[in-house]
């Protein structure tokens, strides 16, 4: 059965629901996108010959009094208590509330306020989930219990962000593929499993496990790289050009996988509304869930394969480099951000307030409406996708002129430009289908 796009279950499971027939011309959308990419590429090649981004060595230090307040123990304790209280509230709603996402705020709290709302929160305030994470708080409380506690085992360096990539894949599978993702039983089982795994691994490796092992901390930290608030290498809280923060993204194992999961899962979310894919799910001899379970990783694998081919072509054109895969992975972050805005803006501004209204128990509250009409939403989606790719081209160009000789830096970016065009075609096709 195909639910109506206004059905809350459909909304929660598939982002903003149906995106067909947006009131914008595909010709003008693609023409504008290609023009923006080509003009930015030519301008960068002609005017940007040396690297300008300095990573965590840049930024205007904020007043020391403000930093002391941000880093104060009372502030950290209050934020941890807030995160733990929110988690307990969601748990109580799952245990005691109705199994109906139209009357229970818990599914909206997980799929909207956490998954989608964490993006703008991290863009504005930095890696906020590190301070709010209830699992980190629970681990700290449990680790203070009177018992023997041996030294934490070191995390293998090769592990990197692979656990976070796996956790993000599991969450997107739950959101986009699971038969009943908004069911209280489904959410309780998923949250219990995830919490147990995280706490057991933290008990083995210590608190630092959450930095890369917790999917939502890694997710928040990744988009916080584009925040105007950040930390310099000396620990000072600073205002910075977001490109500097993006340039400071650590080249860790699993970084490419993490970004590709975000890109591929968002692409699958858009494609899952396509009538041909809906027909495939309904008629597949494997059944809906197994077929969708194959479709989600296939989408992620396609995104990753294209990026790996691009990295190989860049190395072939520009010369050898010790880390061709991770060297330009940071340039995919603004692209992922653009896709997330395009797909989930409407979900956040409509379902977010509705979730809060339900949580507050407000009776007879008016149904929240999107601040943008269909035309405004379509324009926002196209602008978000194109802007994300232009920012990605800029970040990749700056890294290229730093790593390669001037004669090869621009030529080495041709594969990256081809990749950006391919991603743009795919992203806009999903939105304008």
PDB file of C-alpha atoms in Angstrom, residues 36-284:
ATOM      1  CA  UNK A  36      27.448  28.291 -11.784  1.00  0.00           C
ATOM      2  CA  UNK A  37      29.848  25.329 -11.779  1.00  0.00           C
ATOM      3  CA  UNK A  38      31.704  26.334 -14.931  1.00  0.00           C
ATOM      4  CA  UNK A  39      31.991  30.008 -13.983  1.00  0.00           C
ATOM      5  CA  UNK A  40      33.243  29.143 -10.491  1.00  0.00           C
ATOM      6  CA  UNK A  41      35.733  26.627 -11.917  1.00  0.00           C
ATOM      7  CA  UNK A  42      37.093  29.109 -14.473  1.00  0.00           C
ATOM      8  CA  UNK A  43      37.262  31.935 -11.947  1.00  0.00           C
ATOM      9  CA  UNK A  44      39.108  29.781  -9.439  1.00  0.00           C
ATOM     10  CA  UNK A  45      41.549  28.562 -12.086  1.00  0.00           C
ATOM     11  CA  UNK A  46      42.351  32.103 -13.212  1.00  0.00           C
ATOM     12  CA  UNK A  47      42.291  33.995  -9.924  1.00  0.00           C
ATOM     13  CA  UNK A  48      43.094  31.453  -7.195  1.00  0.00           C
ATOM     14  CA  UNK A  49      46.671  30.248  -7.666  1.00  0.00           C
ATOM     15  CA  UNK A  50      47.734  29.717  -4.030  1.00  0.00           C
ATOM     16  CA  UNK A  51      46.025  28.083  -1.061  1.00  0.00           C
ATOM     17  CA  UNK A  52      44.094  30.539   1.116  1.00  0.00           C
ATOM     18  CA  UNK A  53      42.544  28.293   3.739  1.00  0.00           C
ATOM     19  CA  UNK A  54      44.546  27.772   6.927  1.00  0.00           C
ATOM     20  CA  UNK A  55      42.486  25.218   8.813  1.00  0.00           C
ATOM     21  CA  UNK A  56      42.525  25.536  12.597  1.00  0.00           C
ATOM     22  CA  UNK A  57      45.309  28.135  12.511  1.00  0.00           C
ATOM     23  CA  UNK A  58      42.834  30.888  11.608  1.00  0.00           C
ATOM     24  CA  UNK A  59      40.028  32.690  13.358  1.00  0.00           C
ATOM     25  CA  UNK A  60      39.370  35.775  15.467  1.00  0.00           C
ATOM     26  CA  UNK A  61      39.597  34.805  19.122  1.00  0.00           C
ATOM     27  CA  UNK A  62      36.437  35.542  21.103  1.00  0.00           C
ATOM     28  CA  UNK A  63      36.640  37.282  24.506  1.00  0.00           C
ATOM     29  CA  UNK A  64      38.227  35.174  27.212  1.00  0.00           C
ATOM     30  CA  UNK A  65      35.229  35.725  29.499  1.00  0.00           C
ATOM     31  CA  UNK A  66      32.910  34.200  26.899  1.00  0.00           C
ATOM     32  CA  UNK A  67      35.180  31.195  26.480  1.00  0.00           C
ATOM     33  CA  UNK A  68      35.320  30.675  30.247  1.00  0.00           C
ATOM     34  CA  UNK A  69      31.524  30.690  30.367  1.00  0.00           C
ATOM     35  CA  UNK A  70      31.268  28.213  27.464  1.00  0.00           C
ATOM     36  CA  UNK A  71      33.869  25.882  28.961  1.00  0.00           C
ATOM     37  CA  UNK A  72      32.669  26.214  32.562  1.00  0.00           C
ATOM     38  CA  UNK A  73      31.817  23.046  34.419  1.00  0.00           C
ATOM     39  CA  UNK A  74      28.353  24.423  35.211  1.00  0.00           C
ATOM     40  CA  UNK A  75      27.669  24.945  31.491  1.00  0.00           C
ATOM     41  CA  UNK A  76      28.826  21.436  30.614  1.00  0.00           C
ATOM     42  CA  UNK A  77      26.734  19.950  33.429  1.00  0.00           C
ATOM     43  CA  UNK A  78      23.627  21.875  32.411  1.00  0.00           C
ATOM     44  CA  UNK A  79      23.926  20.773  28.777  1.00  0.00           C
ATOM     45  CA  UNK A  80      24.484  17.155  29.780  1.00  0.00           C
ATOM     46  CA  UNK A  81      21.446  17.294  32.050  1.00  0.00           C
ATOM     47  CA  UNK A  82      19.405  18.800  29.222  1.00  0.00           C
ATOM     48  CA  UNK A  83      20.425  16.046  26.808  1.00  0.00           C
ATOM     49  CA  UNK A  84      19.721  13.320  29.360  1.00  0.00           C
ATOM     50  CA  UNK A  85      16.327  14.824  30.265  1.00  0.00           C
ATOM     51  CA  UNK A  86      15.357  15.003  26.591  1.00  0.00           C
ATOM     52  CA  UNK A  87      16.377  11.369  26.073  1.00  0.00           C
ATOM     53  CA  UNK A  88      14.362  10.245  29.107  1.00  0.00           C
ATOM     54  CA  UNK A  89      11.340  12.201  27.854  1.00  0.00           C
ATOM     55  CA  UNK A  90      11.536  10.472  24.487  1.00  0.00           C
ATOM     56  CA  UNK A  91      11.902   7.107  26.222  1.00  0.00           C
ATOM     57  CA  UNK A  92       8.817   7.733  28.370  1.00  0.00           C
ATOM     58  CA  UNK A  93       6.774   8.666  25.315  1.00  0.00           C
ATOM     59  CA  UNK A  94       7.918   5.485  23.582  1.00  0.00           C
ATOM     60  CA  UNK A  95       7.030   3.348  26.587  1.00  0.00           C
ATOM     61  CA  UNK A  96       3.781   4.995  27.637  1.00  0.00           C
ATOM     62  CA  UNK A  97       2.552   6.927  24.603  1.00  0.00           C
ATOM     63  CA  UNK A  98       0.271   5.744  21.807  1.00  0.00           C
ATOM     64  CA  UNK A  99       1.759   3.827  18.903  1.00  0.00           C
ATOM     65  CA  UNK A 100       0.736   6.571  16.483  1.00  0.00           C
ATOM     66  CA  UNK A 101       3.187   9.195  15.166  1.00  0.00           C
ATOM     67  CA  UNK A 102       0.262  11.607  14.744  1.00  0.00           C
ATOM     68  CA  UNK A 103      -0.231  11.582  18.544  1.00  0.00           C
ATOM     69  CA  UNK A 104       3.184  10.582  19.896  1.00  0.00           C
ATOM     70  CA  UNK A 105       6.077  13.100  19.641  1.00  0.00           C
ATOM     71  CA  UNK A 106       8.821  10.480  20.077  1.00  0.00           C
ATOM     72  CA  UNK A 107       9.194   9.511  16.372  1.00  0.00           C
ATOM     73  CA  UNK A 108       9.330  13.171  15.401  1.00  0.00           C
ATOM     74  CA  UNK A 109      11.903  13.832  18.107  1.00  0.00           C
ATOM     75  CA  UNK A 110      14.182  11.141  16.644  1.00  0.00           C
ATOM     76  CA  UNK A 111      13.663  11.589  12.895  1.00  0.00           C
ATOM     77  CA  UNK A 112      13.107  15.358  12.808  1.00  0.00           C
ATOM     78  CA  UNK A 113      14.456  17.208  15.835  1.00  0.00           C
ATOM     79  CA  UNK A 114      17.548  14.988  16.214  1.00  0.00           C
ATOM     80  CA  UNK A 115      18.392  13.804  12.698  1.00  0.00           C
ATOM     81  CA  UNK A 116      17.435  16.956  10.804  1.00  0.00           C
ATOM     82  CA  UNK A 117      17.596  19.600  13.544  1.00  0.00           C
ATOM     83  CA  UNK A 118      21.137  18.633  14.488  1.00  0.00           C
ATOM     84  CA  UNK A 119      22.370  20.008  11.148  1.00  0.00           C
ATOM     85  CA  UNK A 120      21.408  23.694  11.646  1.00  0.00           C
ATOM     86  CA  UNK A 121      22.318  23.467  15.335  1.00  0.00           C
ATOM     87  CA  UNK A 122      25.828  22.260  14.437  1.00  0.00           C
ATOM     88  CA  UNK A 123      26.185  24.869  11.689  1.00  0.00           C
ATOM     89  CA  UNK A 124      25.366  27.661  14.128  1.00  0.00           C
ATOM     90  CA  UNK A 125      26.929  26.461  17.377  1.00  0.00           C
ATOM     91  CA  UNK A 126      29.552  23.871  16.473  1.00  0.00           C
ATOM     92  CA  UNK A 127      29.592  20.179  17.517  1.00  0.00           C
ATOM     93  CA  UNK A 128      26.726  20.525  19.986  1.00  0.00           C
ATOM     94  CA  UNK A 129      25.919  16.820  20.243  1.00  0.00           C
ATOM     95  CA  UNK A 130      29.214  16.231  22.054  1.00  0.00           C
ATOM     96  CA  UNK A 131      27.852  18.316  24.928  1.00  0.00           C
ATOM     97  CA  UNK A 132      24.289  16.981  24.762  1.00  0.00           C
ATOM     98  CA  UNK A 133      24.920  13.297  24.009  1.00  0.00           C
ATOM     99  CA  UNK A 134      22.977  11.337  26.668  1.00  0.00           C
ATOM    100  CA  UNK A 135      25.074   8.211  26.047  1.00  0.00           C
ATOM    101  CA  UNK A 136      28.282  10.090  26.865  1.00  0.00           C
ATOM    102  CA  UNK A 137      26.611  11.461  30.005  1.00  0.00           C
ATOM    103  CA  UNK A 138      25.363   8.021  31.014  1.00  0.00           C
ATOM    104  CA  UNK A 139      28.836   6.573  30.492  1.00  0.00           C
ATOM    105  CA  UNK A 140      30.375   9.268  32.705  1.00  0.00           C
ATOM    106  CA  UNK A 141      27.845   8.542  35.433  1.00  0.00           C
ATOM    107  CA  UNK A 142      28.423   4.786  35.221  1.00  0.00           C
ATOM    108  CA  UNK A 143      32.220   5.150  35.155  1.00  0.00           C
ATOM    109  CA  UNK A 144      32.107   6.920  38.528  1.00  0.00           C
ATOM    110  CA  UNK A 145      30.428   3.941  40.170  1.00  0.00           C
ATOM    111  CA  UNK A 146      32.593   2.324  42.898  1.00  0.00           C
ATOM    112  CA  UNK A 147      34.182  -0.556  41.026  1.00  0.00           C
ATOM    113  CA  UNK A 148      37.532  -1.548  39.653  1.00  0.00           C
ATOM    114  CA  UNK A 149      38.220   0.175  36.370  1.00  0.00           C
ATOM    115  CA  UNK A 150      41.334  -0.762  34.435  1.00  0.00           C
ATOM    116  CA  UNK A 151      43.072   1.480  31.939  1.00  0.00           C
ATOM    117  CA  UNK A 152      41.225   2.226  28.720  1.00  0.00           C
ATOM    118  CA  UNK A 153      42.436   0.316  25.699  1.00  0.00           C
ATOM    119  CA  UNK A 154      43.785   2.435  22.845  1.00  0.00           C
ATOM    120  CA  UNK A 155      41.586   2.842  19.801  1.00  0.00           C
ATOM    121  CA  UNK A 156      43.163   1.313  16.677  1.00  0.00           C
ATOM    122  CA  UNK A 157      44.161   4.165  14.371  1.00  0.00           C
ATOM    123  CA  UNK A 158      42.857   2.285  11.325  1.00  0.00           C
ATOM    124  CA  UNK A 159      39.378   2.253  12.867  1.00  0.00           C
ATOM    125  CA  UNK A 160      38.943   6.001  12.305  1.00  0.00           C
ATOM    126  CA  UNK A 161      35.357   6.950  11.521  1.00  0.00           C
ATOM    127  CA  UNK A 162      34.292   3.560  10.203  1.00  0.00           C
ATOM    128  CA  UNK A 163      32.099   2.906  13.287  1.00  0.00           C
ATOM    129  CA  UNK A 164      30.323   6.220  12.717  1.00  0.00           C
ATOM    130  CA  UNK A 165      29.780   5.350   9.040  1.00  0.00           C
ATOM    131  CA  UNK A 166      28.283   2.008  10.078  1.00  0.00           C
ATOM    132  CA  UNK A 167      26.060   3.700  12.660  1.00  0.00           C
ATOM    133  CA  UNK A 168      24.813   6.261  10.146  1.00  0.00           C
ATOM    134  CA  UNK A 169      24.045   3.497   7.671  1.00  0.00           C
ATOM    135  CA  UNK A 170      22.081   1.620  10.338  1.00  0.00           C
ATOM    136  CA  UNK A 171      20.074   4.736  11.186  1.00  0.00           C
ATOM    137  CA  UNK A 172      19.286   5.567   7.567  1.00  0.00           C
ATOM    138  CA  UNK A 173      18.230   1.943   7.039  1.00  0.00           C
ATOM    139  CA  UNK A 174      15.883   2.301  10.000  1.00  0.00           C
ATOM    140  CA  UNK A 175      14.466   5.564   8.651  1.00  0.00           C
ATOM    141  CA  UNK A 176      14.163   4.671   4.970  1.00  0.00           C
ATOM    142  CA  UNK A 177      13.893   0.884   4.744  1.00  0.00           C
ATOM    143  CA  UNK A 178      12.496  -0.603   7.965  1.00  0.00           C
ATOM    144  CA  UNK A 179       8.862  -1.773   7.545  1.00  0.00           C
ATOM    145  CA  UNK A 180       7.473   0.513  10.278  1.00  0.00           C
ATOM    146  CA  UNK A 181      10.129   3.060  11.291  1.00  0.00           C
ATOM    147  CA  UNK A 182       7.744   5.231  13.339  1.00  0.00           C
ATOM    148  CA  UNK A 183       6.502   2.322  15.465  1.00  0.00           C
ATOM    149  CA  UNK A 184       7.252   2.707  19.163  1.00  0.00           C
ATOM    150  CA  UNK A 185       8.351  -0.941  19.316  1.00  0.00           C
ATOM    151  CA  UNK A 186      10.745  -0.490  16.393  1.00  0.00           C
ATOM    152  CA  UNK A 187      12.259   2.637  17.909  1.00  0.00           C
ATOM    153  CA  UNK A 188      12.591   1.090  21.369  1.00  0.00           C
ATOM    154  CA  UNK A 189      14.437  -1.940  19.993  1.00  0.00           C
ATOM    155  CA  UNK A 190      16.693   0.193  17.789  1.00  0.00           C
ATOM    156  CA  UNK A 191      17.576   2.669  20.548  1.00  0.00           C
ATOM    157  CA  UNK A 192      18.183  -0.130  23.053  1.00  0.00           C
ATOM    158  CA  UNK A 193      20.532  -1.959  20.682  1.00  0.00           C
ATOM    159  CA  UNK A 194      22.417   1.183  19.714  1.00  0.00           C
ATOM    160  CA  UNK A 195      22.785   2.361  23.317  1.00  0.00           C
ATOM    161  CA  UNK A 196      23.998  -1.023  24.499  1.00  0.00           C
ATOM    162  CA  UNK A 197      26.632  -1.301  21.764  1.00  0.00           C
ATOM    163  CA  UNK A 198      27.861   2.242  22.352  1.00  0.00           C
ATOM    164  CA  UNK A 199      28.147   1.861  26.126  1.00  0.00           C
ATOM    165  CA  UNK A 200      29.914  -1.505  25.868  1.00  0.00           C
ATOM    166  CA  UNK A 201      32.485  -0.107  23.428  1.00  0.00           C
ATOM    167  CA  UNK A 202      32.933   2.999  25.566  1.00  0.00           C
ATOM    168  CA  UNK A 203      33.575   0.733  28.552  1.00  0.00           C
ATOM    169  CA  UNK A 204      36.343  -0.920  26.510  1.00  0.00           C
ATOM    170  CA  UNK A 205      37.936   2.145  24.904  1.00  0.00           C
ATOM    171  CA  UNK A 206      36.969   4.995  27.225  1.00  0.00           C
ATOM    172  CA  UNK A 207      35.088   8.243  26.692  1.00  0.00           C
ATOM    173  CA  UNK A 208      37.008   9.096  23.535  1.00  0.00           C
ATOM    174  CA  UNK A 209      35.122   6.275  21.786  1.00  0.00           C
ATOM    175  CA  UNK A 210      32.179   8.644  21.305  1.00  0.00           C
ATOM    176  CA  UNK A 211      34.242  11.133  19.257  1.00  0.00           C
ATOM    177  CA  UNK A 212      34.312   8.858  16.212  1.00  0.00           C
ATOM    178  CA  UNK A 213      32.317   5.827  17.307  1.00  0.00           C
ATOM    179  CA  UNK A 214      29.018   7.551  17.992  1.00  0.00           C
ATOM    180  CA  UNK A 215      27.265   8.198  14.675  1.00  0.00           C
ATOM    181  CA  UNK A 216      25.494  11.348  15.831  1.00  0.00           C
ATOM    182  CA  UNK A 217      28.603  12.926  17.358  1.00  0.00           C
ATOM    183  CA  UNK A 218      30.520  12.328  14.126  1.00  0.00           C
ATOM    184  CA  UNK A 219      27.518  13.615  12.127  1.00  0.00           C
ATOM    185  CA  UNK A 220      27.342  16.796  14.207  1.00  0.00           C
ATOM    186  CA  UNK A 221      31.109  17.338  14.156  1.00  0.00           C
ATOM    187  CA  UNK A 222      31.246  16.936  10.383  1.00  0.00           C
ATOM    188  CA  UNK A 223      28.744  19.720   9.690  1.00  0.00           C
ATOM    189  CA  UNK A 224      30.213  21.814  12.500  1.00  0.00           C
ATOM    190  CA  UNK A 225      33.277  22.149  10.264  1.00  0.00           C
ATOM    191  CA  UNK A 226      31.191  24.691   8.328  1.00  0.00           C
ATOM    192  CA  UNK A 227      30.241  26.632  11.445  1.00  0.00           C
ATOM    193  CA  UNK A 228      31.531  30.200  11.917  1.00  0.00           C
ATOM    194  CA  UNK A 229      32.297  29.180  15.503  1.00  0.00           C
ATOM    195  CA  UNK A 230      35.248  26.890  16.053  1.00  0.00           C
ATOM    196  CA  UNK A 231      38.390  26.101  17.983  1.00  0.00           C
ATOM    197  CA  UNK A 232      41.819  27.182  16.872  1.00  0.00           C
ATOM    198  CA  UNK A 233      44.810  24.901  17.285  1.00  0.00           C
ATOM    199  CA  UNK A 234      45.620  26.708  20.571  1.00  0.00           C
ATOM    200  CA  UNK A 235      42.189  25.834  21.990  1.00  0.00           C
ATOM    201  CA  UNK A 236      40.740  29.343  21.739  1.00  0.00           C
ATOM    202  CA  UNK A 237      37.115  29.733  20.750  1.00  0.00           C
ATOM    203  CA  UNK A 238      37.090  31.826  17.575  1.00  0.00           C
ATOM    204  CA  UNK A 239      35.005  33.327  14.805  1.00  0.00           C
ATOM    205  CA  UNK A 240      36.257  32.015  11.481  1.00  0.00           C
ATOM    206  CA  UNK A 241      35.588  31.710   7.805  1.00  0.00           C
ATOM    207  CA  UNK A 242      33.693  28.387   7.533  1.00  0.00           C
ATOM    208  CA  UNK A 243      36.064  27.342   4.732  1.00  0.00           C
ATOM    209  CA  UNK A 244      38.908  27.336   7.255  1.00  0.00           C
ATOM    210  CA  UNK A 245      36.972  24.958   9.480  1.00  0.00           C
ATOM    211  CA  UNK A 246      36.185  22.737   6.508  1.00  0.00           C
ATOM    212  CA  UNK A 247      39.856  22.707   5.547  1.00  0.00           C
ATOM    213  CA  UNK A 248      40.706  21.449   9.047  1.00  0.00           C
ATOM    214  CA  UNK A 249      38.627  18.274   8.591  1.00  0.00           C
ATOM    215  CA  UNK A 250      40.930  15.419   9.702  1.00  0.00           C
ATOM    216  CA  UNK A 251      41.818  12.977   6.945  1.00  0.00           C
ATOM    217  CA  UNK A 252      40.786   9.912   8.905  1.00  0.00           C
ATOM    218  CA  UNK A 253      40.010   6.372   7.755  1.00  0.00           C
ATOM    219  CA  UNK A 254      36.284   6.113   7.221  1.00  0.00           C
ATOM    220  CA  UNK A 255      35.798   9.806   6.384  1.00  0.00           C
ATOM    221  CA  UNK A 256      34.941   9.036   2.762  1.00  0.00           C
ATOM    222  CA  UNK A 257      32.542   6.291   3.856  1.00  0.00           C
ATOM    223  CA  UNK A 258      30.807   8.621   6.319  1.00  0.00           C
ATOM    224  CA  UNK A 259      30.210  11.353   3.744  1.00  0.00           C
ATOM    225  CA  UNK A 260      29.150   8.838   1.083  1.00  0.00           C
ATOM    226  CA  UNK A 261      26.583   7.338   3.463  1.00  0.00           C
ATOM    227  CA  UNK A 262      25.084  10.809   3.932  1.00  0.00           C
ATOM    228  CA  UNK A 263      25.064  11.532   0.196  1.00  0.00           C
ATOM    229  CA  UNK A 264      23.898   8.093  -0.898  1.00  0.00           C
ATOM    230  CA  UNK A 265      21.135   7.772   1.695  1.00  0.00           C
ATOM    231  CA  UNK A 266      19.766  11.223   0.838  1.00  0.00           C
ATOM    232  CA  UNK A 267      19.819  10.295  -2.848  1.00  0.00           C
ATOM    233  CA  UNK A 268      17.976   7.065  -2.067  1.00  0.00           C
ATOM    234  CA  UNK A 269      15.399   9.007  -0.044  1.00  0.00           C
ATOM    235  CA  UNK A 270      14.703  11.181  -3.078  1.00  0.00           C
ATOM    236  CA  UNK A 271      14.593   8.215  -5.452  1.00  0.00           C
ATOM    237  CA  UNK A 272      12.277   6.242  -3.151  1.00  0.00           C
ATOM    238  CA  UNK A 273       9.426   8.555  -4.190  1.00  0.00           C
ATOM    239  CA  UNK A 274       9.911   7.668  -7.848  1.00  0.00           C
ATOM    240  CA  UNK A 275       6.887   5.714  -9.172  1.00  0.00           C
ATOM    241  CA  UNK A 276       9.148   3.214 -10.945  1.00  0.00           C
ATOM    242  CA  UNK A 277      10.955   2.392  -7.682  1.00  0.00           C
ATOM    243  CA  UNK A 278       7.651   2.135  -5.813  1.00  0.00           C
ATOM    244  CA  UNK A 279       6.439  -0.329  -8.453  1.00  0.00           C
ATOM    245  CA  UNK A 280       9.682  -2.284  -8.113  1.00  0.00           C
ATOM    246  CA  UNK A 281       9.224  -2.545  -4.349  1.00  0.00           C
ATOM    247  CA  UNK A 282       5.609  -3.666  -4.719  1.00  0.00           C
ATOM    248  CA  UNK A 283       6.290  -6.283  -7.397  1.00  0.00           C
ATOM    249  CA  UNK A 284       9.719  -7.589  -6.341  1.00  0.00           C
TER     250      UNK A 284
END
